[in-house]
Each structure stands twice: as C-alpha cells, then as structure tokens.
Short mmCIF file of C-alpha atoms in Angstrom, two decimals:
data_model
loop_
_atom_site.label_atom_id
_atom_site.label_comp_id
_atom_site.label_asym_id
_atom_site.label_seq_id
_atom_site.Cartn_x
_atom_site.Cartn_y
_atom_site.Cartn_z
CA MET E 1 24.56 3.42 -2.19
CA PHE E 2 23.55 -0.26 -2.34
CA ASP E 3 24.50 -0.88 1.31
CA PHE E 4 22.53 2.21 2.29
CA CYS E 5 19.38 1.06 0.45
CA LYS E 6 19.79 -2.53 1.61
CA LYS E 7 19.44 -1.39 5.23
CA TYR E 8 15.95 -0.07 4.50
CA VAL E 9 14.65 -2.52 1.89
CA SER E 10 15.74 -5.51 3.99
CA LYS E 11 13.09 -4.51 6.55
CA TYR E 12 10.63 -6.05 4.10
CA LYS E 13 12.53 -9.31 3.53
CA LYS E 14 9.47 -11.49 3.11
CA GLN E 15 7.88 -9.28 0.47
CA LEU E 16 11.25 -8.81 -1.25
CA PHE E 17 11.92 -12.56 -1.44
CA ILE E 18 8.51 -13.21 -3.01
CA TYR E 19 9.01 -10.25 -5.37
CA ILE E 20 12.36 -11.63 -6.58
CA PHE E 21 10.93 -15.15 -6.96
CA PHE E 22 7.97 -13.86 -8.98
CA SER E 23 10.28 -11.71 -11.12
CA LEU E 24 12.50 -14.67 -11.96
CA THR E 25 9.44 -16.78 -12.77
CA ILE E 26 8.25 -14.09 -15.19
CA THR E 27 11.72 -13.99 -16.77
CA LEU E 28 11.84 -17.77 -17.25
CA ILE E 29 8.37 -17.79 -18.83
CA THR E 30 9.45 -14.94 -21.11
CA ALA E 31 12.63 -16.79 -22.09
CA TYR E 32 10.84 -20.06 -22.85
CA THR E 33 7.85 -18.67 -24.78
CA PRO E 34 9.71 -18.07 -28.13
CA ILE E 35 10.64 -21.75 -28.29
CA ILE E 36 6.94 -22.70 -28.09
CA PHE E 37 6.01 -20.28 -30.89
CA ALA E 38 8.95 -21.45 -33.02
CA LYS E 39 7.75 -25.04 -32.75
CA MET E 40 4.22 -23.94 -33.71
CA ILE E 41 5.56 -22.12 -36.79
CA ASP E 42 7.57 -25.19 -37.85
CA ILE E 43 4.50 -27.40 -37.40
CA ILE E 44 2.46 -25.03 -39.57
CA SER E 45 5.26 -24.88 -42.17
CA VAL E 46 6.33 -28.49 -42.51
CA SER E 47 3.81 -30.67 -40.63
CA THR E 48 0.11 -31.40 -40.22
CA ASN E 49 0.20 -32.41 -36.53
CA ILE E 50 -2.90 -30.52 -35.36
CA LYS E 51 -2.86 -32.06 -31.87
CA ALA E 52 0.68 -30.87 -31.24
CA LEU E 53 -0.25 -27.41 -32.54
CA ILE E 54 -3.28 -27.21 -30.20
CA PHE E 55 -1.23 -28.44 -27.24
CA LEU E 56 1.49 -25.84 -27.84
CA GLY E 57 -1.18 -23.14 -28.29
CA ILE E 58 -2.81 -24.04 -24.96
CA LEU E 59 0.60 -24.18 -23.24
CA ALA E 60 1.50 -20.70 -24.55
CA THR E 61 -1.88 -19.33 -23.42
CA VAL E 62 -1.62 -20.83 -19.93
CA LEU E 63 1.91 -19.50 -19.47
CA SER E 64 0.78 -16.04 -20.61
CA ILE E 65 -2.12 -16.04 -18.12
CA ILE E 66 0.17 -17.21 -15.30
CA LYS E 67 2.63 -14.46 -16.23
CA LEU E 68 -0.16 -11.85 -16.13
CA ILE E 69 -1.42 -13.01 -12.71
CA ILE E 70 2.08 -13.08 -11.23
CA SER E 71 2.78 -9.60 -12.65
CA TYR E 72 -0.34 -8.25 -10.91
CA PHE E 73 0.73 -9.50 -7.47
CA ASN E 74 4.34 -8.55 -8.12
CA ASN E 75 3.31 -4.97 -8.81
CA LYS E 76 1.52 -4.84 -5.44
CA LEU E 77 4.61 -6.16 -3.68
CA TYR E 78 6.78 -3.61 -5.46
CA ILE E 79 4.60 -0.71 -4.33
CA ILE E 80 4.67 -1.93 -0.71
CA ILE E 81 8.46 -2.31 -0.65
CA GLN E 82 9.27 0.87 -2.56
CA ALA E 83 6.86 3.25 -0.82
CA ASN E 84 7.65 2.09 2.72
CA SER E 85 11.42 2.00 2.19
CA ALA E 86 11.44 5.53 0.73
CA VAL E 87 9.35 6.85 3.63
CA ASP E 88 11.74 5.21 6.11
CA ILE E 89 14.69 6.98 4.48
CA ASN E 90 12.77 10.27 4.49
CA ALA E 91 11.94 9.88 8.16
CA ASP E 92 15.49 9.02 9.22
CA ILE E 93 17.10 11.91 7.35
CA ILE E 94 14.51 14.40 8.61
CA GLN E 95 14.99 13.09 12.15
CA HIS E 96 18.74 13.59 11.75
CA LEU E 97 18.23 17.15 10.51
CA HIS E 98 16.06 17.79 13.56
CA LYS E 99 19.10 16.99 15.67
CA ILE E 100 21.57 19.33 13.98
CA SER E 101 22.24 22.85 15.18
CA LEU E 102 19.23 25.13 14.84
CA SER E 103 21.42 27.86 13.37
CA LYS E 104 22.67 25.49 10.64
CA LEU E 105 19.16 24.29 9.87
CA GLN E 106 17.85 27.85 9.62
CA LYS E 107 20.41 28.59 6.91
CA MET E 108 19.07 25.78 4.71
CA ASN E 109 16.29 26.23 2.18
CA ALA E 110 13.25 24.32 3.47
CA GLY E 111 11.72 23.95 0.01
CA TYR E 112 14.96 22.61 -1.42
CA LEU E 113 15.33 20.12 1.45
CA ASN E 114 11.74 18.93 1.11
CA GLU E 115 11.97 18.35 -2.63
CA SER E 116 15.43 16.84 -2.70
CA ILE E 117 14.97 14.44 0.23
CA ASN E 118 11.65 13.12 -1.07
CA ARG E 119 12.78 12.83 -4.70
CA ASP E 120 16.18 11.33 -3.90
CA SER E 121 14.79 8.79 -1.42
CA ASN E 122 12.24 7.49 -3.90
CA SER E 123 14.75 7.53 -6.74
CA ILE E 124 17.43 5.41 -5.07
CA VAL E 125 14.92 2.90 -3.68
CA ILE E 126 13.33 2.43 -7.11
CA PHE E 127 16.79 1.97 -8.62
CA PHE E 128 17.86 -0.49 -5.91
CA ILE E 129 14.77 -2.71 -6.27
CA SER E 130 14.93 -2.66 -10.06
CA THR E 131 18.62 -3.50 -9.89
CA ILE E 132 18.04 -6.60 -7.74
CA THR E 133 15.67 -8.12 -10.28
CA GLY E 134 16.97 -6.32 -13.36
CA LEU E 135 20.54 -7.56 -13.13
CA ILE E 136 19.45 -11.15 -12.49
CA SER E 137 16.64 -11.19 -15.07
CA ASN E 138 18.63 -9.53 -17.82
CA THR E 139 21.66 -11.72 -17.12
CA ILE E 140 19.40 -14.77 -17.49
CA LEU E 141 17.97 -13.39 -20.76
CA ILE E 142 21.42 -12.66 -22.17
CA SER E 143 22.73 -16.06 -21.09
CA CYS E 144 19.75 -17.92 -22.55
CA SER E 145 19.89 -15.87 -25.72
CA LEU E 146 23.61 -16.46 -26.22
CA TYR E 147 23.22 -20.17 -25.52
CA VAL E 148 20.32 -20.62 -27.93
CA LEU E 149 21.75 -18.38 -30.64
CA SER E 150 25.20 -19.97 -30.46
CA HIS E 151 23.58 -23.36 -31.13
CA ILE E 152 21.62 -21.97 -34.06
CA GLU E 153 24.05 -19.59 -35.77
CA ILE E 154 27.42 -18.64 -34.24
CA ARG E 155 28.08 -15.78 -36.66
CA LEU E 156 25.01 -13.86 -35.49
CA THR E 157 26.04 -14.46 -31.89
CA LEU E 158 29.46 -12.94 -32.52
CA ILE E 159 27.81 -9.80 -33.95
CA LEU E 160 25.79 -9.40 -30.74
CA LEU E 161 28.85 -9.93 -28.56
CA LEU E 162 30.73 -7.26 -30.51
CA SER E 163 27.89 -4.76 -29.91
CA ILE E 164 28.08 -5.48 -26.16
CA VAL E 165 31.80 -4.70 -26.10
CA VAL E 166 31.18 -1.40 -27.92
CA TYR E 167 28.45 -0.45 -25.42
CA ILE E 168 30.71 -1.09 -22.43
CA PHE E 169 33.58 0.88 -23.95
CA ILE E 170 31.36 3.92 -24.58
CA TYR E 171 29.95 3.81 -21.04
CA LEU E 172 33.42 3.75 -19.48
CA LEU E 173 34.37 6.81 -21.52
CA SER E 174 31.21 8.68 -20.44
CA LYS E 175 30.97 7.53 -16.80
CA LYS E 176 32.38 10.63 -15.05
CA LYS E 177 30.52 13.10 -17.23
CA LEU E 178 27.25 11.25 -16.67
CA LYS E 179 27.66 11.63 -12.90
CA ASP E 180 28.54 15.33 -13.11
CA LYS E 181 25.61 16.09 -15.39
CA ALA E 182 23.19 14.18 -13.15
CA GLU E 183 24.31 16.14 -10.07
CA LYS E 184 23.89 19.49 -11.83
CA GLN E 185 20.40 18.64 -13.01
CA LYS E 186 19.23 17.40 -9.61
CA ASN E 187 20.48 20.51 -7.81
CA ALA E 188 18.95 22.86 -10.38
CA GLN E 189 15.67 20.94 -10.23
CA SER E 190 15.49 21.08 -6.44
CA ILE E 191 16.18 24.82 -6.40
CA PHE E 192 13.45 25.42 -8.97
CA PHE E 193 10.89 23.31 -7.09
CA SER E 194 11.74 25.08 -3.84
CA LYS E 195 10.78 28.32 -5.61
CA LEU E 196 7.52 26.70 -6.66
CA LEU E 197 6.84 25.76 -3.03
CA GLU E 198 7.59 29.34 -1.98
CA GLN E 199 4.76 30.54 -4.23
CA PHE E 200 2.25 28.66 -2.06
CA ALA E 201 3.99 28.94 1.32
CA ASN E 202 3.88 32.75 1.07
CA ILE E 203 0.47 33.04 -0.56
CA LYS E 204 -1.02 35.34 2.09
CA PHE E 205 2.01 37.64 2.00
CA ILE E 206 1.84 37.74 -1.80
CA LYS E 207 -1.85 38.61 -1.80
CA LEU E 208 -1.59 41.19 0.98
CA HIS E 209 1.09 43.14 -0.86
CA SER E 210 -0.13 42.35 -4.40
CA LEU E 211 3.21 40.79 -5.33
CA GLU E 212 1.83 38.34 -7.91
CA ASN E 213 3.83 39.88 -10.76
CA LEU E 214 7.04 40.03 -8.73
CA TYR E 215 6.81 36.36 -7.73
CA LYS E 216 5.87 35.36 -11.26
CA THR E 217 8.98 37.11 -12.55
CA GLN E 218 11.13 35.44 -9.90
CA LEU E 219 9.70 32.04 -10.80
CA LYS E 220 10.36 32.65 -14.48
CA THR E 221 13.95 33.66 -13.72
CA GLU E 222 14.56 30.50 -11.68
CA PHE E 223 12.98 28.38 -14.41
CA GLU E 224 15.30 29.85 -17.00
CA LYS E 225 18.29 28.90 -14.84
CA PHE E 226 16.90 25.39 -14.36
CA PHE E 227 16.01 25.04 -18.04
CA LYS E 228 19.50 26.04 -19.14
CA VAL E 229 21.05 23.30 -17.01
CA ALA E 230 18.35 20.73 -17.83
CA PHE E 231 18.59 21.42 -21.56
CA SER E 232 22.36 20.90 -21.54
CA VAL E 233 22.06 17.70 -19.51
CA GLN E 234 19.30 16.24 -21.64
CA GLN E 235 21.23 17.00 -24.81
CA PHE E 236 24.18 15.04 -23.46
CA PHE E 237 21.95 12.16 -22.33
CA PHE E 238 20.29 12.10 -25.74
CA LEU E 239 23.63 11.83 -27.51
CA TYR E 240 24.66 9.09 -25.09
CA THR E 241 21.48 7.05 -25.58
CA SER E 242 21.56 7.62 -29.35
CA ILE E 243 24.42 5.16 -29.45
CA ASP E 244 21.86 2.52 -28.54
CA SER E 245 19.78 3.42 -31.60
CA ILE E 246 22.79 3.40 -33.92
CA LEU E 247 23.93 0.00 -32.73
CA GLU E 248 20.36 -1.30 -32.96
CA ILE E 249 20.11 -0.19 -36.58
CA VAL E 250 23.40 -1.86 -37.50
CA THR E 251 22.59 -5.05 -35.59
CA ASN E 252 19.06 -5.20 -37.10
CA PHE E 253 20.55 -5.06 -40.57
CA CYS E 254 22.92 -7.94 -39.83
CA ILE E 255 20.29 -10.11 -38.15
CA TYR E 256 17.51 -9.71 -40.69
CA VAL E 257 19.65 -9.81 -43.82
CA MET E 258 21.94 -12.64 -42.72
CA GLY E 259 19.10 -14.57 -41.04
CA GLY E 260 16.92 -14.20 -44.13
CA ILE E 261 19.72 -15.54 -46.33
CA PHE E 262 20.16 -18.54 -44.02
CA VAL E 263 16.42 -19.33 -44.27
CA MET E 264 16.40 -19.00 -48.06
CA ASN E 265 19.46 -21.24 -48.34
CA GLY E 266 17.84 -23.85 -46.09
CA ASN E 267 20.43 -23.52 -43.31
CA ILE E 268 17.72 -22.87 -40.69
CA THR E 269 13.95 -23.25 -40.53
CA LEU E 270 11.47 -20.38 -40.36
CA GLY E 271 10.75 -21.36 -36.75
CA LEU E 272 14.44 -21.14 -35.84
CA PHE E 273 14.58 -17.75 -37.54
CA THR E 274 11.73 -16.50 -35.30
CA ILE E 275 13.71 -17.78 -32.31
CA ILE E 276 16.70 -15.77 -33.54
CA ILE E 277 14.52 -12.64 -33.89
CA ASN E 278 12.95 -13.06 -30.45
CA TYR E 279 16.17 -13.81 -28.63
CA TYR E 280 17.91 -11.05 -30.52
CA ASN E 281 15.25 -8.64 -29.19
CA TYR E 282 15.72 -10.06 -25.69
CA MET E 283 19.45 -9.53 -25.94
CA LEU E 284 18.99 -6.05 -27.32
CA SER E 285 16.62 -5.21 -24.47
CA ALA E 286 19.06 -6.64 -21.92
CA ILE E 287 21.99 -4.78 -23.48
CA ARG E 288 19.94 -1.58 -23.42
CA TYR E 289 19.21 -2.23 -19.75
CA PHE E 290 22.89 -2.60 -18.89
CA ILE E 291 23.77 0.52 -20.86
CA ASN E 292 21.06 2.55 -19.17
CA PHE E 293 22.13 0.97 -15.90
CA GLY E 294 25.37 2.90 -16.12
CA LYS E 295 23.55 6.17 -16.72
CA ASP E 296 20.89 5.40 -14.09
CA TYR E 297 23.56 4.41 -11.59
CA GLN E 298 25.34 7.74 -11.98
CA GLU E 299 22.06 9.67 -11.67
CA ASN E 300 21.03 7.77 -8.54
CA ASN E 301 24.52 7.93 -7.11
CA ALA E 302 24.17 11.71 -7.33
CA SER E 303 20.93 11.38 -5.33
CA TYR E 304 22.65 9.17 -2.79
CA GLN E 305 25.56 11.61 -2.45
CA ARG E 306 23.14 14.43 -1.76
CA LEU E 307 21.29 12.41 0.89
CA SER E 308 24.65 11.42 2.38
CA SER E 309 25.66 15.07 2.57
CA TYR E 310 22.62 15.72 4.79
CA GLN E 311 23.47 12.77 7.01
CA ALA E 312 27.08 13.96 7.22
CA ILE E 313 26.03 17.21 8.90
CA PRO E 314 27.13 16.69 12.51
CA GLU E 315 24.38 16.55 15.09
CA GLN E 316 24.25 19.18 17.78
CA GLU E 317 26.30 18.43 20.87
CA THR E 318 24.30 16.65 23.53
CA GLY E 319 24.99 14.95 26.78
CA VAL E 320 23.45 11.86 28.32
CA LYS E 321 22.60 13.00 31.83
CA ASN E 322 19.00 13.51 32.90
CA LEU E 323 17.47 15.37 35.84
CA SER E 324 14.60 14.19 38.01
CA GLU E 325 13.64 17.84 38.56
CA ILE E 326 14.89 21.31 37.71
CA ASP E 327 15.50 23.62 40.65
CA ASN E 328 17.60 26.34 39.03
CA ILE E 329 19.10 27.50 35.75
CA SER E 330 22.26 29.62 35.73
CA CYS E 331 23.97 31.59 32.98
CA LYS E 332 27.65 32.44 33.42
CA ASN E 333 29.10 35.12 31.18
CA ILE E 334 27.25 34.06 28.01
CA LEU E 335 28.48 35.62 24.76
CA PHE E 336 26.56 34.70 21.60
CA GLU E 337 27.27 36.01 18.11
CA ARG E 338 25.63 35.43 14.77
CA ASN E 339 26.97 36.65 11.43
CA ASN E 340 29.76 38.50 13.27
CA LYS E 341 27.18 40.42 15.28
CA ILE E 342 26.93 40.19 19.07
CA ILE E 343 23.41 39.18 20.13
CA ILE E 344 23.98 38.32 23.81
CA ASN E 345 26.90 40.11 25.44
CA HIS E 346 28.39 38.45 28.57
CA PHE E 347 25.05 37.71 30.18
CA SER E 348 24.97 36.20 33.69
CA TYR E 349 21.89 35.37 35.73
CA SER E 350 20.32 32.65 37.92
CA PHE E 351 16.71 31.50 37.60
CA LYS E 352 15.33 29.67 40.63
CA LYS E 353 12.20 27.71 41.39
CA GLY E 354 9.46 29.70 43.07
CA LYS E 355 9.81 32.90 41.03
CA ILE E 356 8.41 34.57 37.94
CA TYR E 357 11.11 36.19 35.80
CA TYR E 358 10.09 38.92 33.43
CA ILE E 359 12.47 39.63 30.51
CA GLN E 360 11.87 42.89 28.72
CA GLY E 361 13.66 45.05 26.21
CA GLU E 362 13.30 46.58 22.78
CA ASN E 363 13.22 44.54 19.60
CA GLY E 364 16.66 43.27 18.70
CA THR E 365 17.99 43.05 22.25
CA GLY E 366 18.16 39.24 22.13
CA LYS E 367 15.16 38.27 24.27
CA THR E 368 14.04 35.32 22.13
CA THR E 369 17.66 34.32 21.50
CA LEU E 370 18.25 34.18 25.25
CA ILE E 371 15.29 31.83 25.60
CA ASP E 372 16.69 29.63 22.81
CA LEU E 373 20.04 29.50 24.58
CA LEU E 374 18.39 28.44 27.84
CA LEU E 375 16.51 25.72 25.97
CA GLY E 376 19.73 24.31 24.50
CA MET E 377 19.11 25.35 20.91
CA PHE E 378 22.67 26.62 20.36
CA ILE E 379 24.87 24.32 22.44
CA GLY E 380 28.50 24.70 21.44
CA GLU E 381 27.91 27.96 19.59
CA TYR E 382 28.50 30.41 22.46
CA THR E 383 31.14 31.18 25.02
CA GLY E 384 30.41 30.96 28.72
CA ASN E 385 28.34 28.30 30.45
CA ILE E 386 24.73 27.43 31.19
CA TYR E 387 23.92 25.17 34.13
CA TYR E 388 20.83 23.22 35.16
CA ASN E 389 21.06 22.31 38.86
CA ASN E 390 24.82 23.05 38.65
CA THR E 391 25.21 20.57 35.76
CA ASN E 392 26.56 22.04 32.55
CA ILE E 393 23.96 22.00 29.78
CA LYS E 394 26.52 20.29 27.52
CA GLN E 395 26.38 17.21 29.76
CA LEU E 396 22.58 17.00 29.74
CA ASN E 397 20.26 15.27 27.32
CA MET E 398 18.41 18.48 26.55
CA SER E 399 16.01 16.85 24.11
CA LYS E 400 14.75 14.56 26.87
CA LEU E 401 14.73 17.43 29.36
CA ARG E 402 12.68 19.64 27.05
CA TYR E 403 10.28 16.77 26.47
CA GLU E 404 9.75 15.91 30.12
CA LYS E 405 10.54 18.92 32.31
CA ILE E 406 10.12 22.08 30.23
CA SER E 407 6.98 23.55 28.70
CA VAL E 408 7.21 26.33 26.13
CA LEU E 409 4.77 28.81 24.62
CA GLU E 410 6.12 30.21 21.37
CA GLN E 411 5.50 33.79 20.26
CA THR E 412 3.28 32.42 17.48
CA PRO E 413 2.02 29.00 18.56
CA TYR E 414 2.32 26.38 15.83
CA LEU E 415 -0.78 24.29 15.23
CA ILE E 416 -0.64 20.75 13.90
CA ASN E 417 -3.35 19.27 11.69
CA GLY E 418 -6.14 17.94 13.87
CA SER E 419 -8.54 18.94 16.59
CA ILE E 420 -8.02 21.48 19.34
CA ALA E 421 -7.58 18.59 21.77
CA ASP E 422 -4.82 17.13 19.55
CA ASN E 423 -2.98 20.43 19.75
CA ILE E 424 -3.34 20.87 23.49
CA HIS E 425 -2.53 17.28 24.48
CA LEU E 426 0.49 17.15 22.22
CA THR E 427 2.22 14.24 24.00
CA GLU E 428 1.37 11.71 26.68
CA LEU E 429 2.74 14.21 29.22
CA HIS E 430 0.20 16.91 28.30
CA THR E 431 -2.50 15.55 30.60
CA ASN E 432 -3.60 18.46 32.77
CA THR E 433 -7.14 19.60 31.89
CA ALA E 434 -7.71 21.85 34.92
CA PHE E 435 -7.51 25.05 32.87
CA HIS E 436 -9.85 24.15 30.00
CA ASP E 437 -13.02 25.62 31.50
CA LYS E 438 -11.26 28.86 32.44
CA ILE E 439 -10.16 29.71 28.90
CA ILE E 440 -12.93 30.18 26.34
CA LEU E 441 -12.24 28.66 22.93
CA LYS E 442 -14.28 28.32 19.79
CA LYS E 443 -15.68 24.82 19.41
CA GLU E 444 -13.75 24.18 16.19
CA PRO E 445 -13.46 20.40 15.62
CA GLU E 446 -10.68 20.63 13.02
CA PHE E 447 -8.29 23.21 11.65
CA TYR E 448 -5.20 23.24 9.48
CA ASN E 449 -2.19 25.09 10.80
CA VAL E 450 -2.69 28.80 10.22
CA GLU E 451 -6.15 29.13 8.73
CA ASN E 452 -9.67 27.72 9.24
CA GLY E 453 -11.16 30.62 11.11
CA LEU E 454 -8.93 30.80 14.18
CA SER E 455 -7.87 34.26 15.27
CA GLY E 456 -4.49 35.11 16.76
CA GLY E 457 -6.10 35.14 20.20
CA GLU E 458 -7.57 31.67 19.71
CA ARG E 459 -4.23 30.33 18.58
CA GLN E 460 -2.54 31.87 21.61
CA LYS E 461 -5.13 30.34 23.95
CA ILE E 462 -4.47 26.91 22.44
CA GLY E 463 -0.75 27.46 22.95
CA LEU E 464 -1.37 28.57 26.52
CA LEU E 465 -3.47 25.49 27.30
CA ARG E 466 -0.74 23.35 25.73
CA LEU E 467 1.83 25.02 27.99
CA LEU E 468 -0.24 24.42 31.12
CA ALA E 469 -1.28 20.88 30.16
CA LYS E 470 2.25 19.62 30.87
CA ASN E 471 3.20 19.48 34.54
CA ALA E 472 6.69 20.83 33.85
CA ASP E 473 9.28 22.26 36.23
CA VAL E 474 10.04 25.14 33.87
CA LEU E 475 7.48 27.29 32.01
CA ILE E 476 8.87 29.54 29.31
CA MET E 477 6.65 32.00 27.47
CA ASP E 478 7.48 34.32 24.59
CA GLU E 479 4.95 37.19 24.37
CA PRO E 480 2.18 35.07 25.96
CA THR E 481 -0.46 37.82 26.15
CA SER E 482 0.07 39.79 22.93
CA SER E 483 -3.19 38.55 21.37
CA LEU E 484 -5.24 37.76 24.48
CA ASP E 485 -8.32 39.57 25.69
CA GLN E 486 -8.18 41.24 29.10
CA LEU E 487 -10.12 38.48 30.86
CA SER E 488 -7.72 35.82 29.60
CA LYS E 489 -4.74 37.94 30.59
CA GLU E 490 -6.00 38.30 34.14
CA PHE E 491 -6.60 34.56 34.34
CA LEU E 492 -3.05 33.85 33.15
CA TYR E 493 -1.50 36.28 35.67
CA HIS E 494 -3.48 34.72 38.50
CA GLU E 495 -2.66 31.12 37.53
CA LEU E 496 1.05 31.84 37.10
CA HIS E 497 1.12 33.40 40.55
CA GLU E 498 -0.44 30.20 41.94
CA LEU E 499 1.85 27.88 40.00
CA LYS E 500 5.18 29.59 40.64
CA LYS E 501 5.98 27.99 44.00
CA ASN E 502 6.81 24.69 42.26
CA LYS E 503 8.20 26.06 39.03
CA ILE E 504 10.66 28.36 37.31
CA ILE E 505 8.58 30.72 35.19
CA ILE E 506 10.30 32.86 32.55
CA ILE E 507 8.29 35.35 30.51
CA VAL E 508 9.44 37.46 27.57
CA SER E 509 7.03 40.30 26.96
CA HIS E 510 6.43 43.94 26.13
CA GLU E 511 3.26 44.01 28.26
CA LYS E 512 3.59 46.44 31.18
CA ASP E 513 0.64 45.03 33.15
CA LEU E 514 2.68 41.86 33.71
CA LEU E 515 5.25 43.77 35.77
CA PRO E 516 3.38 43.66 39.12
CA TYR E 517 3.31 39.86 38.96
CA ALA E 518 7.03 39.46 38.31
CA ASP E 519 9.40 38.60 41.15
CA GLU E 520 12.44 39.69 39.17
CA ILE E 521 12.76 41.85 36.05
CA ILE E 522 15.59 41.39 33.57
CA GLN E 523 16.14 44.35 31.30
CA LEU E 524 17.95 43.67 28.04
CA ASN E 525 19.24 46.72 26.23
CA LEU E 526 20.40 47.43 22.71
CA SER E 527 23.95 47.41 24.05
CA TYR E 528 23.63 43.64 23.94
CA LYS E 529 23.55 43.75 20.15
#
C-alpha cells in the first residue's frame, strides 16, 4: 500500500518536503513548550525573578504564534497534496477500467465502483500522508517524553513502558479480525451508497412509473443490510479502542497519585510535576496514535486491496499496429455468445470502401452487438476472425483506430456537459463544419447530459453533426434517423450518398426509406439468437 501511494504523492515532492519540515517544526515546538511553562511555575513558586518570568512568557507566546502560522500554511499544503494525489489515483484506475473488456465492465455496478474508488483513493492517501508525519512526530514525542521522564522519575517511566507493551500485545491479537471487519464494512457501505446513487440516476423512470414507494422500500432494505454489518463492526472497534480508555484510567491513577506523593515529599518540584503531566499526556497521545495506527492500517489496507482488485482486472487484448487508412473490414465465421446464449451465429461478410451497408432485423437479432464486434469492443470473446485491410483486429491498436479513423453515432447520443459546439467538436479531429448550416439546431448555449430542454431529435442531430465532423474512413450509425424530422432525414440520405465513395458506411436501422440508398442490405434474423 505504501509503495502504491508513494508513486502518486511523490509527484508533489516539493510540497511534501515543506509539509514534513513544517510538521516536525510544530512537533519540536510542542515538545519544548512544557519545559518553558515548568520553569515559569518554579519561578512563581520559589523565586521572585520577574524578568525571567516575563522573558519565558514572551518566548512561549512567540513560539505559540509561530506554531499557529506554520499550521495554517501546513494545512494548505496538506490539502494540495491529498486532493491531487487522490484524484490521480481515481483517474488512473478509471482509465484502467476503460481498457478492460466491455462485457466485464457492464457486469459491474457503476454506483458501487464510483463510491468505492473515490472513497478508497482519498482514504489511503490521507492515511499515507498522516503516516509520514505521524510516525516521525509521535516517535519524537515518545522519545523526548521517555528521556525527560526517565531523568525526573524512573518509576513513572516504567509504568508508561509497561502500558506500551500491553497495547502492542492486544493489537497483535486483534490484527486479522480488524482487517476482516474493515473489509466487510467497506463493501457493505459501497453497496448501500450505490443504491443511494440509483435513486437519483433513475429519477425520471421512478417518477414516470410512480415507483417512489418501491425504491424507498428497496433503499430501506439495503440500509438494514448495511446497518447490520456496520453495527457489528463498530461494536468490535469500540471494544478494541476501549482498551485505550482502560489503560488511560490506570495510568492516570499511577501518575497523579505517585507524582503528587513525590511533590508532597519534596522529591520533585511543582514545575517538574507539570512536566511529568504534560509529557505523560504526550506519551499517551502518541501511544494512542500507534494503537489506532494498527486499526487504521487494516482499514486502509482493505481499501488498498479493493483498489488493487480493480487494477488486477486484465485489460482487453489489443495490438500495436496502426493503419493509415481503412479500405475494408471482413468478418470470417464470427460466433459470439453471452450468458450461454448465441447472439451472433457464424456471421461472415466483407465491408468495402465506396458502399453504404444497411443492417436490418428484428429486435434481439444482434444488430448492435455486431457493430460492437466490428468496433473491437469484444476482442478475445468470440470465435472466428475480424480483419481490417486483411490485418486481424487482434493485432491492431483499436483504441487508436477508433479515435482516428472511425466515427460512430450511437442509438442514443451521449452528451457531455458543455455547449453544443463542445459536443460536436469532441476531439481535435472533429473539425469539419460543412454540415452545420444544413442541420437546424436550437441555439442552446449550455445543457447537461439528458435534460435542459433538448428533444430526442435535437440530441440525434448533435450526434449526427459529431459523426460528420470527423473525417473518418468508417462511419457507423445505430438507428441514425429514429428521432429526425423528414427534412433532416433527406439531408442525411443525400450527404451519405455523396460521402460514400471515400468511406465505408454501415447503418443499423428499422427505417424502410433508407433502403433505396443502400448498396448492400444485410438481414439478421432471430435464428442468430
């Protein structure tokens, strides 16, 4: 886990170095301050040296102000390091998941992934940063405390050392159970929060079918499952941390009673007794840190293991070859199954530049799946072969090919946050503006994904302009005219006829008026199921 976090946090070396330096400075000021106050108490008790008292008072005040100023800047550094490192982890894991098989990704719960990746990334980064300074600072505090206390009263020091040994022994006994409990809670929590996300993601569906009560019941059921696990885990953690309170009570009794006796007997001064109390509290705080460190480590290790499990999912097979242009696409005896059900049954066909191919068939005949196969979405998950320019798709860098040479119009075009122009000119390759004046769009400056007043036809026009904005060798369209008005349909048919001489155009549709414009018609039947 530490090596994993180090890779990301080390990107901010400069800020991290200053953060550690400031943290150590704060620790040293904290460790030295009790000595100043002890001297002031002894001056008040046994001396009349007002100048020395004023000097020590000013010194303590200045150190406190310096500590406050340093803490302010240190907090800013912490936020910069923590937030950016966590986002970097998020981005890398999400990018990795983008590269795994589409079929595997579709089986995963999007809400669960979103919650767990974000929570776990932030959790382990926070733990890593706090560990860097926490281990050093608390080691310094314990070392200083033991050194000072051993020179004042060895018997009290031995009591503190005994409590440390007891803490360590209890942690070693509880280590495995702490890890198991942490994993159970994190998984239950992520499942519950994914259900919360579902309540908002499906809000239109819920309202349309008046399913508020059903979803409320489902949410309550998931909460009860989560609560059962969380309650059990928190009970165990409470019992574990209660040991800290028990040891604190016992140690307090020893320190205050024995220390008070030493003062009354004249063995130590009142100032030295305040040093004992302060350094005892420092030691207790440091011991508590190391005890909680064990628990926190197991909790964050569970987060790290979950993130690692996402990274361990193998990426989809991909080649390295690229093509300067695409002249033909060939399918040879393709058989594709999902959930033991045949979707594409020994399909063979060749798509060549200069033609419009029209794929039709009833729902469930595998039209969209065939498109996904041609686009390289399921490489390694079918039998048979797919070739681009006689090169097997498994040898090609399909991600690069899709980016540069293929333009796709989805059945329901996805809209990103931003303006219409942002959605049309999606990448630096979407530069063609020749079709803008021929397709009428509302002059909406901004919209947000599904809503904001855009009809299905408007969304489809944006998707169509996006398709045509890229000068690609292959145009693939899934139901491109289902929401278009007749004028827009006629424009599309005419433009595709003009464009086809330099492109492979593949259209999936139920629209019959597209048939006269097709050079070849591919009929998929239910027998392909």
